[in-house]
CSV table of N, CA and C in Angstrom, one decimal:
chain,number,residue,atom,x,y,z
A,27,MET,N,-80.5,209.4,212.5
A,27,MET,CA,-81.4,210.7,212.0
A,27,MET,C,-81.6,211.1,213.8
A,28,ALA,N,-81.6,212.2,213.9
A,28,ALA,CA,-81.8,213.4,215.1
A,28,ALA,C,-83.3,213.6,215.2
A,29,VAL,N,-83.8,213.0,215.4
A,29,VAL,CA,-85.3,213.9,215.1
A,29,VAL,C,-85.5,214.2,216.8
A,30,MET,N,-85.8,215.6,216.5
A,30,MET,CA,-86.0,216.4,218.1
A,30,MET,C,-87.6,216.8,218.6
A,31,ALA,N,-87.8,216.7,219.5
A,31,ALA,CA,-89.4,216.9,220.0
A,31,ALA,C,-89.1,218.4,220.9
A,32,GLY,N,-90.4,219.0,220.8
A,32,GLY,CA,-90.5,220.2,221.4
A,32,GLY,C,-90.1,220.1,222.9
A,33,LYS,N,-90.7,219.0,223.5
A,33,LYS,CA,-90.5,219.2,225.0
A,33,LYS,C,-89.3,219.5,225.5
A,34,ASP,N,-88.0,219.1,224.4
A,34,ASP,CA,-86.6,219.1,225.1
A,34,ASP,C,-85.9,220.3,225.2
A,35,GLY,N,-87.0,221.1,224.7
A,35,GLY,CA,-86.2,222.6,224.4
A,35,GLY,C,-86.5,223.3,225.6
A,36,GLU,N,-85.2,224.7,225.3
A,36,GLU,CA,-85.8,225.9,226.3
A,36,GLU,C,-84.7,226.9,226.5
A,37,ILE,N,-85.0,228.0,226.6
A,37,ILE,CA,-84.4,229.3,226.6
A,37,ILE,C,-83.8,230.1,227.7
A,38,LYS,N,-82.5,230.3,227.7
A,38,LYS,CA,-82.1,230.9,228.7
A,38,LYS,C,-81.5,232.4,228.4
A,39,VAL,N,-81.8,233.1,229.2
A,39,VAL,CA,-81.3,234.8,228.9
A,39,VAL,C,-80.0,234.9,230.1
A,40,GLY,N,-79.1,234.9,229.6
A,40,GLY,CA,-77.5,234.8,230.1
A,40,GLY,C,-77.5,233.1,230.9
A,41,THR,N,-77.7,233.0,231.8
A,41,THR,CA,-77.7,231.7,232.6
A,41,THR,C,-78.9,231.5,233.2
A,42,ASN,N,-80.0,232.2,233.0
A,42,ASN,CA,-81.1,231.8,233.8
A,42,ASN,C,-82.4,230.8,232.6
A,43,LYS,N,-82.5,230.2,233.2
A,43,LYS,CA,-83.7,229.3,232.1
A,43,LYS,C,-84.8,229.9,232.6
A,44,ILE,N,-85.7,230.6,231.4
A,44,ILE,CA,-86.8,231.6,231.6
A,44,ILE,C,-87.7,230.0,231.5
A,45,GLY,N,-88.4,230.2,232.1
A,45,GLY,CA,-89.8,229.2,233.0
A,45,GLY,C,-91.2,229.4,232.3
A,46,TYR,N,-91.7,228.5,231.8
A,46,TYR,CA,-93.1,228.3,231.3
A,46,TYR,C,-93.2,228.8,230.1
A,47,ILE,N,-92.3,228.8,229.5
A,47,ILE,CA,-92.1,229.1,227.8
A,47,ILE,C,-92.5,228.0,227.4
A,48,ASP,N,-93.4,228.0,226.6
A,48,ASP,CA,-94.1,226.7,225.6
A,48,ASP,C,-94.4,226.9,224.2
A,49,ASN,N,-93.6,227.8,223.9
A,49,ASN,CA,-93.0,228.3,222.2
A,49,ASN,C,-92.0,228.9,222.1
A,50,PHE,N,-91.0,228.9,220.8
A,50,PHE,CA,-90.1,229.9,220.4
A,50,PHE,C,-89.7,229.5,218.9
A,51,SER,N,-89.5,230.5,218.4
A,51,SER,CA,-89.3,230.4,216.7
A,51,SER,C,-88.0,231.4,216.7
A,52,ILE,N,-87.2,231.3,215.8
A,52,ILE,CA,-85.9,231.8,215.4
A,52,ILE,C,-86.0,231.8,213.6
A,53,ASN,N,-85.7,233.0,213.2
A,53,ASN,CA,-85.8,233.3,212.0
A,53,ASN,C,-84.0,233.8,211.5
A,54,VAL,N,-84.0,233.0,210.2
A,54,VAL,CA,-82.6,234.2,209.7
A,54,VAL,C,-82.8,234.1,208.6
A,55,ASN,N,-82.4,235.2,208.3
A,55,ASN,CA,-82.7,236.0,207.1
A,55,ASN,C,-81.2,235.8,206.7
A,56,LEU,N,-80.9,235.6,205.1
A,56,LEU,CA,-79.6,235.6,204.0
A,56,LEU,C,-80.2,237.0,203.2
A,57,GLY,N,-79.6,237.6,203.4
A,57,GLY,CA,-79.3,239.1,202.7
A,57,GLY,C,-79.0,238.8,201.3
A,58,SER,N,-79.8,239.8,200.6
A,58,SER,CA,-79.0,239.7,199.2
A,58,SER,C,-79.5,241.0,198.1
A,59,ALA,N,-78.4,241.5,197.3
A,59,ALA,CA,-78.7,242.9,196.9
A,59,ALA,C,-79.1,242.3,195.1
A,60,GLU,N,-79.9,243.3,194.3
A,60,GLU,CA,-80.2,243.1,193.2
A,60,GLU,C,-79.0,243.9,192.5
A,61,THR,N,-78.3,243.1,191.7
A,61,THR,CA,-77.1,243.5,190.6
A,61,THR,C,-77.5,243.1,189.2
A,62,SER,N,-79.1,243.2,188.5
A,62,SER,CA,-79.5,243.3,187.7
A,62,SER,C,-79.2,244.3,186.4
A,63,GLN,N,-79.0,244.0,185.1
A,63,GLN,CA,-78.4,244.6,184.4
A,63,GLN,C,-79.6,244.8,183.2
A,64,ILE,N,-79.3,246.2,182.5
A,64,ILE,CA,-80.5,246.7,181.5
A,64,ILE,C,-80.3,245.4,180.2
A,65,GLY,N,-80.9,245.2,179.9
A,65,GLY,CA,-81.2,244.3,178.6
A,65,GLY,C,-81.5,243.0,179.0
A,66,LYS,N,-81.1,242.3,180.0
A,66,LYS,CA,-81.3,241.0,180.5
A,66,LYS,C,-82.8,240.5,181.1
A,67,GLN,N,-83.1,239.1,180.7
A,67,GLN,CA,-84.5,239.0,181.4
A,67,GLN,C,-84.6,238.8,182.4
A,68,TRP,N,-83.7,238.3,183.2
A,68,TRP,CA,-83.3,237.6,184.4
A,68,TRP,C,-82.9,238.3,185.5
A,69,LYS,N,-83.2,238.5,186.5
A,69,LYS,CA,-82.8,239.1,187.7
A,69,LYS,C,-81.2,238.5,188.0
A,70,GLU,N,-80.8,239.2,188.6
A,70,GLU,CA,-79.4,238.6,189.4
A,70,GLU,C,-78.8,239.5,190.7
A,71,TYR,N,-78.2,238.6,191.8
A,71,TYR,CA,-78.1,238.8,193.1
A,71,TYR,C,-77.1,238.6,193.5
A,72,ILE,N,-76.3,239.6,194.5
A,72,ILE,CA,-75.2,238.7,195.1
A,72,ILE,C,-75.8,238.8,196.5
A,73,PRO,N,-74.7,238.0,197.1
A,73,PRO,CA,-75.3,237.8,198.8
A,73,PRO,C,-74.7,238.9,199.5
A,74,THR,N,-75.2,239.6,200.3
A,74,THR,CA,-75.0,240.5,201.7
A,74,THR,C,-75.2,240.3,203.1
A,75,ALA,N,-75.1,241.0,203.9
A,75,ALA,CA,-75.2,241.1,205.5
A,75,ALA,C,-76.2,240.1,205.8
A,76,SER,N,-76.6,239.5,206.9
A,76,SER,CA,-77.4,238.3,207.2
A,76,SER,C,-77.9,238.6,208.7
A,77,ASP,N,-79.3,238.3,209.0
A,77,ASP,CA,-79.4,238.7,210.3
A,77,ASP,C,-80.3,237.6,210.9
A,78,TRP,N,-80.5,238.0,212.4
A,78,TRP,CA,-81.9,236.7,212.7
A,78,TRP,C,-82.4,237.3,214.0
A,79,SER,N,-83.9,236.9,214.2
A,79,SER,CA,-84.5,237.2,215.2
A,79,SER,C,-85.7,236.1,215.6
A,80,GLY,N,-86.5,236.3,216.3
A,80,GLY,CA,-87.3,235.6,216.4
A,80,GLY,C,-88.5,235.8,217.9
A,81,SER,N,-89.1,235.1,218.5
A,81,SER,CA,-90.1,235.3,219.5
A,81,SER,C,-90.5,234.1,220.3
A,82,ALA,N,-90.5,234.3,221.5
A,82,ALA,CA,-91.3,233.5,222.0
A,82,ALA,C,-92.4,233.6,223.3
A,83,SER,N,-92.8,232.6,223.8
A,83,SER,CA,-94.1,232.5,224.3
A,83,SER,C,-94.7,232.0,225.2
A,84,GLY,N,-95.2,232.0,226.6
A,84,GLY,CA,-95.8,230.7,227.4
A,84,GLY,C,-96.8,231.6,228.4
A,85,THR,N,-96.6,231.0,229.4
A,85,THR,CA,-97.4,231.6,230.9
A,85,THR,C,-96.3,232.6,231.7
A,86,LEU,N,-96.8,233.7,232.2
A,86,LEU,CA,-96.5,234.8,232.7
A,86,LEU,C,-96.3,234.4,234.0
A,87,ASP,N,-94.8,234.4,234.8
A,87,ASP,CA,-94.6,233.8,236.3
A,87,ASP,C,-93.6,235.2,236.5
A,88,TYR,N,-94.1,236.3,237.0
A,88,TYR,CA,-93.1,237.3,237.3
A,88,TYR,C,-92.2,237.1,238.3
A,89,ALA,N,-92.4,235.9,239.1
A,89,ALA,CA,-91.1,235.4,240.1
A,89,ALA,C,-90.1,234.6,239.4
A,90,ASP,N,-90.4,234.7,237.9
A,90,ASP,CA,-89.5,233.6,237.3
A,90,ASP,C,-88.0,235.0,237.0
A,91,ALA,N,-86.7,234.6,237.5
A,91,ALA,CA,-85.8,235.6,237.3
A,91,ALA,C,-85.4,236.1,235.5
A,92,ALA,N,-85.8,235.0,235.3
A,92,ALA,CA,-85.6,235.7,233.3
A,92,ALA,C,-86.6,236.2,233.2
A,93,GLN,N,-87.9,236.0,233.6
A,93,GLN,CA,-88.9,236.2,232.4
A,93,GLN,C,-89.1,238.3,233.5
A,94,LYS,N,-88.7,238.1,234.7
A,94,LYS,CA,-88.9,239.4,235.5
A,94,LYS,C,-88.3,240.2,235.2
A,95,GLU,N,-86.5,239.9,234.5
A,95,GLU,CA,-85.7,240.6,234.1
A,95,GLU,C,-85.8,241.2,232.7
A,96,ILE,N,-86.9,240.0,231.6
A,96,ILE,CA,-87.1,240.5,230.1
A,96,ILE,C,-88.1,241.7,230.3
A,97,VAL,N,-89.3,241.5,231.4
A,97,VAL,CA,-90.2,242.7,231.5
A,97,VAL,C,-89.9,243.3,232.0
A,98,ASP,N,-88.7,244.0,233.0
A,98,ASP,CA,-88.4,244.7,233.8
A,98,ASP,C,-87.5,245.7,232.7
A,99,GLU,N,-86.9,245.0,231.8
A,99,GLU,CA,-86.2,245.6,230.6
A,99,GLU,C,-86.8,246.3,229.8
A,100,LEU,N,-87.7,246.1,229.4
A,100,LEU,CA,-89.2,246.3,228.9
A,100,LEU,C,-89.8,247.9,229.3
A,101,LEU,N,-90.0,247.5,230.4
A,101,LEU,CA,-90.8,248.5,231.2
A,101,LEU,C,-90.0,249.9,231.8
A,102,ASN,N,-88.7,249.6,231.8
A,102,ASN,CA,-87.5,250.4,232.2
A,102,ASN,C,-86.8,251.4,230.6
A,103,CYS,N,-87.3,250.7,230.0
A,103,CYS,CA,-86.8,251.5,228.3
A,103,CYS,C,-85.2,250.9,228.3
A,104,THR,N,-84.9,249.9,228.5
A,104,THR,CA,-83.4,249.5,228.8
A,104,THR,C,-83.4,248.3,227.9
A,105,ASP,N,-82.9,249.0,226.9
A,105,ASP,CA,-82.2,248.3,225.3
A,105,ASP,C,-81.2,247.7,225.6
A,106,GLN,N,-80.5,246.7,226.2
A,106,GLN,CA,-78.9,246.2,226.5
A,106,GLN,C,-79.4,245.1,225.5
A,107,LEU,N,-78.0,244.6,225.2
A,107,LEU,CA,-77.5,243.3,224.8
A,107,LEU,C,-77.3,242.3,226.0
A,108,ILE,N,-78.7,241.5,225.7
A,108,ILE,CA,-77.9,240.1,226.5
A,108,ILE,C,-78.1,238.6,226.0
A,109,THR,N,-77.2,237.9,226.0
A,109,THR,CA,-76.7,236.3,225.8
A,109,THR,C,-78.8,235.7,225.8
A,110,GLY,N,-78.5,235.4,224.5
A,110,GLY,CA,-79.7,234.0,224.4
A,110,GLY,C,-79.1,233.3,224.2
A,111,GLU,N,-79.8,232.0,224.8
A,111,GLU,CA,-79.6,230.7,224.2
A,111,GLU,C,-80.6,229.5,224.4
A,112,PHE,N,-80.7,229.0,223.2
A,112,PHE,CA,-82.0,228.1,222.7
A,112,PHE,C,-81.7,227.0,222.7
A,113,LYS,N,-82.1,226.5,223.4
A,113,LYS,CA,-81.9,224.7,222.9
A,113,LYS,C,-82.8,223.8,222.1
A,114,VAL,N,-82.6,223.5,221.2
A,114,VAL,CA,-83.8,223.0,220.2
A,114,VAL,C,-83.8,221.7,220.8
A,115,GLY,N,-83.2,220.8,221.3
A,115,GLY,CA,-83.0,219.7,221.8
A,115,GLY,C,-81.8,219.0,222.3
A,116,PRO,N,-82.0,217.7,222.8
A,116,PRO,CA,-80.6,217.2,223.7
A,116,PRO,C,-79.6,217.7,223.3
A,117,THR,N,-79.4,217.4,221.8
A,117,THR,CA,-77.6,217.6,221.3
A,117,THR,C,-77.9,219.0,220.7
A,118,LEU,N,-78.8,219.9,220.3
A,118,LEU,CA,-78.4,221.5,219.4
A,118,LEU,C,-78.7,222.5,220.5
A,119,THR,N,-78.2,223.5,220.1
A,119,THR,CA,-78.5,224.6,221.3
A,119,THR,C,-77.9,225.8,219.8
A,120,LEU,N,-78.6,226.9,220.2
A,120,LEU,CA,-78.2,228.2,219.4
A,120,LEU,C,-78.1,229.3,220.7
A,121,THR,N,-77.1,230.2,220.2
A,121,THR,CA,-77.0,231.0,221.2
A,121,THR,C,-76.4,232.3,220.4
A,122,GLY,N,-76.5,233.2,221.2
A,122,GLY,CA,-76.1,234.8,220.2
A,122,GLY,C,-76.8,236.2,221.2
A,123,SER,N,-76.2,237.0,221.0
A,123,SER,CA,-76.3,238.1,221.4
A,123,SER,C,-77.8,238.9,221.2
A,124,MET,N,-78.7,239.5,221.6
A,124,MET,CA,-79.8,240.1,221.3
A,124,MET,C,-80.4,241.1,222.0
A,125,ILE,N,-81.7,241.7,221.2
A,125,ILE,CA,-82.0,242.8,222.3
A,125,ILE,C,-83.7,242.6,222.1
A,126,ILE,N,-84.2,242.4,223.4
A,126,ILE,CA,-85.7,242.3,223.3
A,126,ILE,C,-86.4,243.1,223.0
A,127,THR,N,-87.0,243.1,221.6
A,127,THR,CA,-87.4,244.5,221.0
A,127,THR,C,-89.0,244.8,221.2
A,128,SER,N,-89.9,243.5,222.0
A,128,SER,CA,-91.3,244.1,222.7
A,128,SER,C,-91.4,242.8,223.5
A,129,ALA,N,-92.5,243.1,224.0
A,129,ALA,CA,-93.2,241.7,225.0
A,129,ALA,C,-94.5,242.2,225.1
A,130,SER,N,-95.5,241.4,225.3
A,130,SER,CA,-97.4,241.9,225.9
A,130,SER,C,-97.5,240.4,226.6
A,131,ILE,N,-98.1,241.1,227.5
A,131,ILE,CA,-98.9,240.4,228.7
A,131,ILE,C,-100.1,240.6,228.5
A,132,THR,N,-101.0,239.5,228.1
A,132,THR,CA,-102.4,238.7,227.9
A,132,THR,C,-102.8,238.1,228.9
A,133,GLY,N,-104.3,238.4,229.5
A,133,GLY,CA,-104.8,237.5,230.1
A,133,GLY,C,-106.3,237.7,230.3
A,134,SER,N,-107.3,236.5,229.9
A,134,SER,CA,-108.8,236.7,230.3
A,134,SER,C,-109.2,235.4,231.0
A,135,HIS,N,-110.5,235.8,231.4
A,135,HIS,CA,-111.3,235.1,232.2
A,135,HIS,C,-111.2,233.8,232.1
A,136,GLY,N,-111.0,233.1,232.8
A,136,GLY,CA,-111.3,231.6,233.0
A,136,GLY,C,-109.9,230.9,232.2
A,137,ASP,N,-108.6,231.5,232.1
A,137,ASP,CA,-107.5,231.2,231.1
A,137,ASP,C,-106.4,231.7,232.0
A,138,LYS,N,-105.1,231.3,231.4
A,138,LYS,CA,-103.8,231.6,232.4
A,138,LYS,C,-103.1,233.4,231.4
A,139,VAL,N,-102.8,234.0,232.3
A,139,VAL,CA,-102.0,235.3,232.1
A,139,VAL,C,-100.8,234.8,231.2
A,140,ALA,N,-100.9,235.1,229.4
A,140,ALA,CA,-99.7,234.7,228.7
A,140,ALA,C,-98.8,235.8,228.7
A,141,VAL,N,-97.8,235.9,228.5
A,141,VAL,CA,-96.2,236.6,228.1
A,141,VAL,C,-95.9,235.9,226.8
A,142,SER,N,-95.4,237.3,225.8
A,142,SER,CA,-94.8,236.7,224.7
A,142,SER,C,-93.9,237.9,224.6
A,143,PHE,N,-92.9,237.5,223.5
A,143,PHE,CA,-91.7,238.8,223.7
A,143,PHE,C,-90.8,238.6,221.7
A,144,ASN,N,-90.6,239.3,221.6
A,144,ASN,CA,-89.8,239.5,220.5
A,144,ASN,C,-88.8,240.0,220.8
A,145,PHE,N,-87.7,239.3,219.9
A,145,PHE,CA,-86.4,239.9,219.8
A,145,PHE,C,-85.3,240.1,218.6
A,146,GLN,N,-84.4,240.2,218.6
A,146,GLN,CA,-83.6,240.8,217.4
A,146,GLN,C,-81.9,240.4,217.6
A,147,GLY,N,-81.6,239.4,217.0
A,147,GLY,CA,-80.4,239.3,216.8
A,147,GLY,C,-79.2,240.1,216.9
A,148,SER,N,-78.0,240.2,217.4
A,148,SER,CA,-76.9,241.4,216.9
A,148,SER,C,-76.0,240.2,217.1
A,149,ASP,N,-75.3,240.1,216.0
A,149,ASP,CA,-73.8,239.3,215.1
A,149,ASP,C,-74.7,238.1,215.2
A,150,ALA,N,-73.2,237.1,214.6
A,150,ALA,CA,-73.9,235.6,214.4
A,150,ALA,C,-74.5,234.9,215.6
A,151,LEU,N,-75.3,233.8,215.2
A,151,LEU,CA,-75.8,233.0,215.9
A,151,LEU,C,-75.2,232.0,216.0
A,152,SER,N,-74.5,231.4,217.3
A,152,SER,CA,-73.6,230.3,217.1
A,152,SER,C,-74.3,228.8,217.2
A,153,VAL,N,-74.1,228.0,216.6
A,153,VAL,CA,-74.4,226.4,216.8
A,153,VAL,C,-73.3,225.2,217.4
A,154,LYS,N,-74.3,224.8,218.4
A,154,LYS,CA,-73.4,223.9,219.2
A,154,LYS,C,-74.3,222.5,219.4
A,155,GLU,N,-73.4,221.7,218.7
A,155,GLU,CA,-73.8,219.9,218.7
A,155,GLU,C,-73.3,219.3,219.8
A,156,ALA,N,-73.9,219.1,220.6
A,156,ALA,CA,-73.3,217.8,221.4
A,156,ALA,C,-73.6,216.5,220.8
A,157,ALA,N,-72.7,215.6,221.3
A,157,ALA,CA,-72.4,214.4,220.8
A,157,ALA,C,-72.9,213.6,222.0
């Protein structure tokens, strides 16, 4: 069994690792369409298109090249496809094209300034396992 620890994860935008990210999530949705018939008690479904999306958050570091790229894209309303790479552990990496759809910068007295962002995948999310 290859149990993974969050401490081994990382996120990259293109080739730049995003610094100070302390959590991320990726959601994969498998589509379905109802094809039920009148007179039947149970609904029926067929598989349709799938998609993926996610979010990440951590400590704001505007000097970090990858964080700066994400924040600047949003502030300049640049919604271009970028490559995201999510290292889940030492042996598993997920990669795909994505659009950053929103970001939030928050701070309070006595605490760090935090950054979080959401993204929408475009096309398939690929899985790479290292030996």
